[in-house]
Short mmCIF file of C-alpha atoms in Angstrom, two decimals:
data_model
loop_
_atom_site.label_atom_id
_atom_site.label_comp_id
_atom_site.label_asym_id
_atom_site.label_seq_id
_atom_site.Cartn_x
_atom_site.Cartn_y
_atom_site.Cartn_z
CA MET A 1 -28.13 -37.54 52.90
CA THR A 2 -27.92 -38.10 48.96
CA ALA A 3 -27.94 -34.52 48.64
CA ASP A 4 -25.17 -34.08 50.95
CA ARG A 5 -23.11 -36.83 49.18
CA ARG A 6 -23.04 -35.71 45.99
CA ARG A 7 -21.61 -31.79 47.17
CA PRO A 8 -18.24 -31.03 45.92
CA ASP A 9 -15.42 -31.18 48.53
CA HIS A 10 -14.34 -27.26 47.88
CA HIS A 11 -12.01 -28.12 50.72
CA SER A 12 -10.68 -30.46 49.29
CA ASP A 13 -9.91 -29.00 46.01
CA ARG A 14 -8.16 -26.20 48.16
CA HIS A 15 -5.59 -27.85 49.47
CA PRO A 16 -3.48 -28.90 46.50
CA THR A 17 -3.69 -25.43 44.84
CA ARG A 18 -2.80 -23.75 48.56
CA ALA A 19 -0.11 -26.07 48.46
CA ALA A 20 1.09 -25.60 44.93
CA ASP A 21 1.28 -21.95 45.70
CA LEU A 22 2.99 -21.86 48.91
CA ARG A 23 5.90 -23.88 46.93
CA HIS A 24 6.10 -21.37 44.26
CA VAL A 25 6.41 -18.08 47.18
CA VAL A 26 9.01 -20.33 48.91
CA THR A 27 10.96 -21.16 45.54
CA HIS A 28 10.96 -17.19 44.78
CA LEU A 29 12.01 -16.61 48.09
CA LEU A 30 15.68 -18.23 47.46
CA THR A 31 16.25 -15.00 45.68
CA PRO A 32 16.53 -12.33 48.17
CA LEU A 33 18.04 -15.16 50.70
CA LEU A 34 20.95 -15.03 48.48
CA MET A 35 21.25 -11.72 47.79
CA CYS A 36 21.44 -11.43 51.88
CA ILE A 37 24.34 -13.94 52.33
CA GLY A 38 25.69 -12.48 48.89
CA MET A 39 26.42 -9.35 50.79
CA GLY A 40 26.78 -10.28 54.03
CA LEU A 41 29.94 -12.03 52.67
CA ALA A 42 31.28 -9.80 50.61
CA TYR A 43 30.85 -6.41 52.55
CA LEU A 44 32.21 -7.94 56.00
CA GLY A 45 34.75 -9.56 53.86
CA ALA A 46 35.73 -6.60 52.59
CA PHE A 47 35.32 -3.84 55.27
CA ALA A 48 35.08 -5.74 58.21
CA ASN A 49 38.49 -5.69 60.49
CA PRO A 50 40.84 -3.43 57.58
CA ALA A 51 44.48 -3.21 58.24
CA PRO A 52 46.98 -2.29 56.22
CA HIS A 53 48.93 -4.89 53.77
CA HIS A 54 52.25 -3.89 52.41
CA LEU A 55 51.24 -0.32 52.69
CA PRO A 56 53.82 1.95 50.72
CA VAL A 57 54.95 4.47 52.46
CA ALA A 58 58.63 6.60 52.05
CA ILE A 59 61.57 7.90 54.49
CA VAL A 60 62.83 11.11 52.98
CA GLY A 61 66.45 11.22 52.87
CA THR A 62 69.50 9.80 51.59
CA GLY A 63 71.87 8.79 54.67
CA THR A 64 72.33 6.28 57.10
CA HIS A 65 69.74 7.55 59.01
CA ALA A 66 66.93 7.48 56.97
CA GLN A 67 67.78 3.77 55.39
CA VAL A 68 68.04 2.34 59.62
CA LEU A 69 64.46 3.97 59.90
CA ALA A 70 63.06 2.50 56.53
CA GLN A 71 64.83 -1.22 58.04
CA THR A 72 63.30 -1.15 61.10
CA LEU A 73 59.55 0.08 59.92
CA ASN A 74 60.08 -2.87 57.73
CA ASP A 75 60.92 -5.25 60.37
CA GLU A 76 59.16 -4.20 63.49
CA THR A 77 55.68 -3.75 60.89
CA HIS A 78 55.88 -7.20 60.16
CA GLY A 79 54.79 -6.80 56.46
CA THR A 80 51.70 -4.08 57.46
CA LEU A 81 54.05 -1.36 55.59
CA GLU A 82 56.74 -1.38 53.13
CA ALA A 83 58.99 1.07 53.60
CA ARG A 84 61.18 2.77 51.05
CA THR A 85 63.46 5.86 51.08
CA VAL A 86 63.49 8.82 48.49
CA PRO A 87 66.20 10.89 47.88
CA ASP A 88 63.99 14.57 48.46
CA ARG A 89 61.08 16.21 49.34
CA ALA A 90 60.09 17.18 45.67
CA THR A 91 60.61 13.06 44.75
CA ALA A 92 58.09 12.12 47.93
CA ILE A 93 55.50 14.46 46.40
CA GLU A 94 55.59 13.23 42.71
CA GLN A 95 55.05 9.68 44.52
CA LEU A 96 52.53 10.47 46.27
CA LYS A 97 50.60 11.97 43.33
CA ASP A 98 51.55 8.47 41.19
CA GLN A 99 49.86 7.05 44.29
CA ASP A 100 52.99 5.23 44.56
CA VAL A 101 53.24 5.79 48.06
CA PHE A 102 50.54 7.10 50.48
CA GLY A 103 52.78 9.09 53.22
CA ALA A 104 56.31 10.29 53.39
CA TYR A 105 58.26 10.83 56.65
CA LEU A 106 60.75 13.62 56.90
CA ALA A 107 62.70 12.97 59.69
CA GLY A 108 63.84 15.79 62.60
CA VAL A 109 66.88 16.24 62.33
CA LYS A 110 69.03 19.45 62.69
CA ALA A 111 69.26 21.59 60.09
CA THR A 112 72.26 22.93 58.39
CA GLY A 113 74.17 25.94 60.49
CA THR A 114 71.81 25.90 63.37
CA GLY A 115 71.74 23.58 66.49
CA ALA A 116 67.59 23.63 66.77
CA PRO A 117 65.99 20.59 65.15
CA ARG A 118 63.94 20.55 62.23
CA THR A 119 59.90 19.66 62.68
CA PRO A 120 59.38 16.02 61.83
CA GLU A 121 56.73 16.00 58.82
CA LEU A 122 54.55 13.61 57.25
CA LEU A 123 53.06 14.21 53.73
CA VAL A 124 49.98 12.74 53.14
CA ALA A 125 47.32 12.81 50.23
CA THR A 126 44.11 12.71 51.29
CA ALA A 127 42.40 12.82 48.19
CA GLY A 128 43.80 9.20 47.32
CA SER A 129 42.45 7.95 50.57
CA ASP A 130 41.88 9.52 53.43
CA THR A 131 41.53 6.30 55.47
CA SER A 132 45.31 5.11 54.53
CA ALA A 133 46.30 8.84 55.32
CA THR A 134 44.76 8.31 59.01
CA VAL A 135 46.69 5.01 59.15
CA VAL A 136 50.38 6.43 57.69
CA GLN A 137 49.38 9.12 60.23
CA LYS A 138 48.58 7.01 63.23
CA VAL A 139 52.23 5.02 62.06
CA PHE A 140 54.33 8.24 62.15
CA THR A 141 52.92 10.08 65.19
CA PRO A 142 54.71 8.00 67.64
CA LEU A 143 58.07 8.21 65.86
CA ALA A 144 57.73 12.39 65.99
CA ALA A 145 56.64 11.93 69.64
CA ARG A 146 60.27 10.21 70.39
CA GLN A 147 61.89 13.16 69.23
CA GLY A 148 59.86 15.43 71.60
CA ALA A 149 58.03 17.25 68.89
CA PRO A 150 54.83 17.42 67.44
CA LEU A 151 54.15 15.64 64.26
CA LYS A 152 53.49 18.42 61.32
CA VAL A 153 51.30 16.60 58.64
CA THR A 154 50.81 18.70 55.47
CA ASP A 155 48.18 17.00 52.57
CA ILE A 156 49.51 17.81 49.28
CA ALA A 157 46.17 16.59 47.86
CA PRO A 158 43.38 17.52 49.82
CA THR A 159 39.70 16.97 49.04
CA ALA A 160 37.46 19.51 47.87
CA GLU A 161 35.68 21.48 50.59
CA ASN A 162 32.30 19.88 50.49
CA ASP A 163 33.49 16.10 50.55
CA PRO A 164 35.95 16.29 53.32
CA THR A 165 36.53 13.11 53.47
CA GLY A 166 36.75 11.95 49.91
CA GLN A 167 34.05 9.04 50.19
CA GLY A 168 31.34 11.52 48.19
CA ILE A 169 33.19 9.73 44.49
CA PHE A 170 32.19 6.37 46.10
CA PHE A 171 28.40 7.35 46.83
CA LEU A 172 28.63 8.45 43.82
CA LEU A 173 29.79 5.41 42.38
CA VAL A 174 26.44 3.61 44.26
CA ALA A 175 23.87 6.12 42.47
CA ILE A 176 25.48 5.90 38.92
CA SER A 177 25.77 2.05 39.93
CA ILE A 178 21.78 2.02 40.89
CA GLY A 179 20.48 3.71 38.27
CA SER A 180 21.95 1.29 35.62
CA TYR A 181 22.00 -1.99 37.04
CA ALA A 182 17.74 -1.35 37.98
CA SER A 183 17.23 -0.15 34.62
CA VAL A 184 18.58 -3.56 33.46
CA ALA A 185 15.17 -4.88 34.62
CA VAL A 186 13.05 -2.63 32.88
CA ILE A 187 15.06 -3.53 29.44
CA GLY A 188 15.57 -6.82 29.66
CA GLY A 189 11.99 -7.65 31.70
CA ALA A 190 9.17 -5.06 29.68
CA GLY A 191 11.52 -5.01 26.70
CA ALA A 192 11.95 -8.46 26.07
CA VAL A 193 9.30 -8.48 22.90
CA LEU A 194 11.52 -6.05 21.18
CA PRO A 195 14.78 -6.90 19.15
CA MET A 196 18.20 -6.85 20.56
CA ARG A 197 19.14 -4.14 19.03
CA LEU A 198 16.27 -1.99 20.33
CA ARG A 199 17.46 -2.83 23.63
CA ALA A 200 20.83 -2.37 23.12
CA ALA A 201 19.89 1.14 21.74
CA LEU A 202 17.77 1.80 25.02
CA ALA A 203 21.21 0.66 27.16
CA ILE A 204 23.02 3.00 25.69
CA GLY A 205 20.24 6.17 25.56
CA THR A 206 19.50 5.10 29.72
CA SER A 207 23.28 5.33 30.45
CA PHE A 208 23.86 8.80 28.92
CA VAL A 209 20.47 9.76 31.21
CA VAL A 210 22.46 8.04 34.46
CA SER A 211 25.66 9.61 33.38
CA ILE A 212 23.99 12.90 33.33
CA ILE A 213 22.29 13.20 36.47
CA GLY A 214 25.46 11.66 38.14
CA THR A 215 27.33 14.77 36.94
CA LEU A 216 24.52 17.00 38.30
CA PHE A 217 24.97 15.37 41.36
CA ALA A 218 28.42 15.61 41.65
CA GLY A 219 28.98 19.12 40.18
CA PRO A 220 25.94 21.63 40.42
CA VAL A 221 24.13 20.19 43.43
CA PHE A 222 26.60 18.81 45.87
CA HIS A 223 29.48 20.16 44.58
CA LEU A 224 31.81 17.27 45.43
CA VAL A 225 33.92 18.44 42.33
CA ASP A 226 34.21 21.48 41.43
CA HIS A 227 36.36 20.96 38.07
CA GLY A 228 36.59 18.61 35.28
CA LEU A 229 32.86 17.81 35.10
CA TRP A 230 33.18 16.57 31.26
CA ALA A 231 35.75 14.00 31.75
CA LEU A 232 33.50 13.25 35.22
CA TRP A 233 30.82 12.62 32.76
CA SER A 234 32.88 10.75 30.33
CA LEU A 235 33.65 8.19 33.08
CA ALA A 236 30.58 8.22 34.02
CA TRP A 237 28.68 7.00 30.81
CA LEU A 238 31.68 4.06 29.97
CA TYR A 239 30.76 2.97 33.57
CA SER A 240 27.02 2.83 33.07
CA ALA A 241 27.00 1.77 29.63
CA GLY A 242 29.20 -0.87 30.28
CA ILE A 243 26.63 -1.95 33.10
CA LEU A 244 23.54 -1.91 30.81
CA LEU A 245 24.99 -3.53 28.06
CA ILE A 246 26.41 -6.46 30.16
CA GLY A 247 22.82 -6.81 32.11
CA THR A 248 20.70 -6.44 28.99
CA GLY A 249 22.90 -9.30 27.03
CA LEU A 250 22.47 -11.79 30.32
CA HIS A 251 18.83 -11.39 30.76
CA THR A 252 18.65 -13.64 27.32
CA PHE A 253 19.90 -16.48 29.80
CA LEU A 254 19.26 -15.76 33.26
CA LYS A 255 15.85 -14.64 33.00
CA ARG A 256 14.51 -13.76 36.68
CA TRP A 257 18.00 -14.56 37.81
CA THR A 258 19.49 -11.48 35.89
CA THR A 259 18.83 -9.39 39.04
CA LEU A 260 20.90 -11.58 41.56
CA GLY A 261 23.58 -11.72 38.62
CA VAL A 262 23.97 -8.18 38.12
CA MET A 263 23.80 -7.21 42.04
CA THR A 264 26.40 -9.63 42.37
CA LEU A 265 28.94 -8.37 39.55
CA PHE A 266 28.23 -4.38 40.16
CA VAL A 267 27.54 -4.63 43.97
CA MET A 268 28.93 -7.19 46.00
CA LEU A 269 32.16 -7.52 43.88
CA ASN A 270 32.44 -3.95 42.36
CA PHE A 271 31.74 -1.69 45.72
CA THR A 272 33.98 -3.60 48.12
CA SER A 273 37.27 -3.63 45.53
CA SER A 274 36.44 -0.25 44.21
CA GLY A 275 38.70 1.68 46.65
CA GLY A 276 36.16 4.04 47.49
CA ILE A 277 36.01 2.99 51.27
CA PHE A 278 39.49 1.22 51.76
CA ARG A 279 42.22 1.13 49.12
CA PRO A 280 43.18 -2.91 48.22
CA GLU A 281 46.12 -1.84 50.33
CA MET A 282 44.20 -2.23 53.10
CA GLN A 283 41.94 -4.88 52.52
CA ASN A 284 42.79 -8.60 51.80
CA GLY A 285 44.29 -10.21 48.80
CA PHE A 286 40.63 -11.02 46.86
CA PHE A 287 39.51 -7.96 47.06
CA ALA A 288 42.49 -6.54 46.69
CA ALA A 289 43.09 -8.39 43.38
CA LEU A 290 39.73 -7.19 42.00
CA HIS A 291 40.59 -3.47 42.57
CA SER A 292 43.40 -3.97 39.56
CA PHE A 293 40.80 -4.79 37.00
CA TRP A 294 37.14 -4.00 38.21
CA ASN A 295 35.21 -1.22 36.59
CA GLY A 296 34.04 0.45 39.87
CA ALA A 297 37.16 0.93 40.97
CA GLY A 298 38.36 2.05 37.26
CA PHE A 299 35.40 4.47 37.88
CA VAL A 300 36.41 5.52 41.27
CA GLU A 301 40.58 5.70 40.35
CA GLY A 302 39.92 7.27 37.34
CA THR A 303 37.58 10.00 38.49
CA ARG A 304 40.36 10.65 41.56
CA SER A 305 43.01 10.60 38.98
CA HIS A 306 41.51 13.55 37.06
CA VAL A 307 40.24 15.85 39.63
CA TYR A 308 43.11 15.57 42.48
CA PHE A 309 46.14 13.93 40.54
CA ALA A 310 46.24 16.11 37.37
CA ASP A 311 45.58 12.92 35.34
CA HIS A 312 47.94 11.09 36.94
CA GLY A 313 47.38 7.11 35.45
CA LEU A 314 44.10 8.39 33.78
CA ALA A 315 44.61 6.56 30.82
CA GLY A 316 44.73 3.27 32.46
CA HIS A 317 41.56 3.42 34.05
CA VAL A 318 40.17 4.56 31.24
CA TRP A 319 41.04 1.37 29.35
CA THR A 320 39.48 -0.64 32.41
CA LEU A 321 36.23 1.00 31.43
CA VAL A 322 36.58 0.89 27.80
CA GLY A 323 37.57 -3.23 28.42
CA TRP A 324 34.18 -3.37 30.50
CA LEU A 325 32.07 -2.11 27.48
CA VAL A 326 33.56 -4.05 24.85
CA VAL A 327 32.60 -6.77 27.40
CA GLY A 328 29.10 -5.34 27.27
CA LEU A 329 29.03 -5.22 23.41
CA LEU A 330 29.95 -9.09 22.72
CA THR A 331 27.52 -10.01 25.42
CA VAL A 332 24.95 -8.26 23.91
CA GLY A 333 25.66 -9.64 20.57
CA VAL A 334 25.98 -13.31 22.01
CA ALA A 335 22.82 -12.67 23.29
CA ALA A 336 21.01 -11.52 19.99
CA LEU A 337 22.72 -14.29 18.14
CA ALA A 338 21.22 -17.22 21.03
CA GLU A 339 17.49 -15.62 20.65
CA ASN A 340 17.97 -15.87 16.68
CA ARG A 341 18.70 -19.44 17.21
CA ARG A 342 15.85 -19.85 19.68
CA ARG A 343 13.20 -17.93 16.84
CA THR A 344 14.55 -20.69 14.07
CA ALA A 345 13.70 -23.40 16.30
CA GLU A 346 10.52 -22.39 17.70
CA ALA A 347 9.59 -21.37 14.54
CA GLU A 348 10.64 -25.06 12.95
CA ALA A 349 8.63 -26.71 15.86
CA ILE A 350 5.48 -24.76 15.16
CA ALA A 351 5.79 -25.19 11.47
CA HIS A 352 6.08 -29.09 12.12
CA ALA A 353 3.32 -29.11 14.50
CA GLY A 354 1.25 -27.38 12.07
CA ALA A 355 1.94 -30.08 9.73
CA VAL A 356 1.61 -33.03 11.98
CA ALA A 357 -1.83 -31.56 13.17
CA ALA A 358 -2.81 -30.67 9.26
CA ALA A 359 -1.96 -34.34 8.34
CA ALA A 360 -4.16 -35.50 11.30
CA VAL A 361 -7.17 -33.34 10.89
CA ALA A 362 -7.46 -33.89 7.19
CA ALA A 363 -7.59 -38.26 8.13
CA THR A 364 -10.39 -37.67 9.85
CA VAL A 365 -14.04 -37.63 8.15
CA PRO A 366 -15.35 -33.78 9.76
CA GLU A 367 -13.08 -31.20 10.78
CA ARG A 368 -14.00 -30.84 14.44
CA ALA A 369 -14.03 -26.90 16.06
CA PRO A 370 -12.05 -26.36 19.15
CA ALA A 371 -14.27 -27.55 22.24
CA PRO A 372 -16.08 -24.46 24.26
CA GLY A 373 -14.22 -22.97 26.66
CA ARG A 374 -10.75 -24.16 24.68
CA THR A 375 -8.99 -21.49 22.58
CA PRO A 376 -5.83 -22.56 20.57
CA ALA A 377 -2.65 -21.60 21.83
CA HIS A 378 -1.05 -18.67 20.71
CA PRO A 379 2.57 -16.97 21.48
CA ALA A 380 1.18 -14.48 23.64
CA ALA A 381 0.05 -17.38 26.56
CA GLY A 382 3.33 -16.93 28.05
CA ARG A 383 3.58 -13.23 28.61
CA GLU A 384 2.12 -13.44 32.05
CA THR A 385 4.68 -15.29 32.79
CA ASP A 386 7.00 -13.08 31.51
CA ALA A 387 5.34 -10.34 33.47
CA GLU A 388 5.75 -12.46 36.38
CA GLU A 389 9.44 -12.47 35.75
CA GLU A 390 9.70 -8.91 35.76
CA MET A 391 8.11 -8.14 38.98
CA GLU A 392 10.27 -10.12 40.62
CA GLU A 393 13.02 -8.41 39.12
CA ALA A 394 11.80 -5.29 40.29
CA VAL A 395 11.00 -6.31 43.36
CA GLY A 396 15.23 -7.36 43.85
CA VAL A 397 16.00 -4.72 42.70
#
């Protein structure tokens, strides 16, 4: 009986440890759950129930008939369309290339000197947005039917042969984005022991590799883009470098929450506002507003402008990407300053603790060695925690 009473209760020792481990796992489940909520809100908020909001279209003509038709469309669609008149077909084509309008309708009026009506024609540019062109076609097809004539649709900017929907650029954006923000977990986690200047250099180098891979996919591999590959690579590098630098700098402050942070910036808000699936005229005001300055929109619209629209508006999209790159450089700079201050504070704290310990030892008679099984504290003691954070980030990616 006495021996049994002295036997340690292993079950009672395990319960506190098991409860602590369970709390640890449940706490870290918060990250994927937040990702689930964020992705649902972003994707469903941006892509569910798309509808045009003041989608600009043009009615070609200068007479009363064109003006009445434009006003009738504005009145009947209640803000769905924003119809305007343009004087001639050439002007309509120019505005389509500038993406000022997404459809131009030439009514089937009688040709001069003949009694036969001219076939109604709709000009679109599917390279700008296949979904917008489809919406415009659905609007004007009934108008042509009223004249008893089929609607002739002319695409003045068709997409590449191997990218019939024009959405290949969006999926290229996805590939480059994943390669960029996934690399942040490695550079920020495994590279945390390196100086910030080396991490920034790794980020720049990685962006070159990611952009080359993306360009190869778009060109020689899948033939989504059949010309202008050097410009495409430049846009891809600007885009990737901005993500990598911003993520590398944010890791200093966010630690294991970095993956959630970069996914919010460069997936949830980025993919949904890029215009790769639906243009901002087909989305609500929040994502339409993001489209005007977010980096994904800069890449998608810049690539479209260069490949399909003879560089119309390209400069503005390039400046958008340059702005994000500058933000990345500033983020890395601020992170470097914060890390230097942190190291200085830690060094001062260690020096102060050493001085206090030395004074305490001097006050005792003999200096006692560390107790068996114990080792002095060492900076490497925190590496296990860092490795855990790095694994959590990689799992998050």
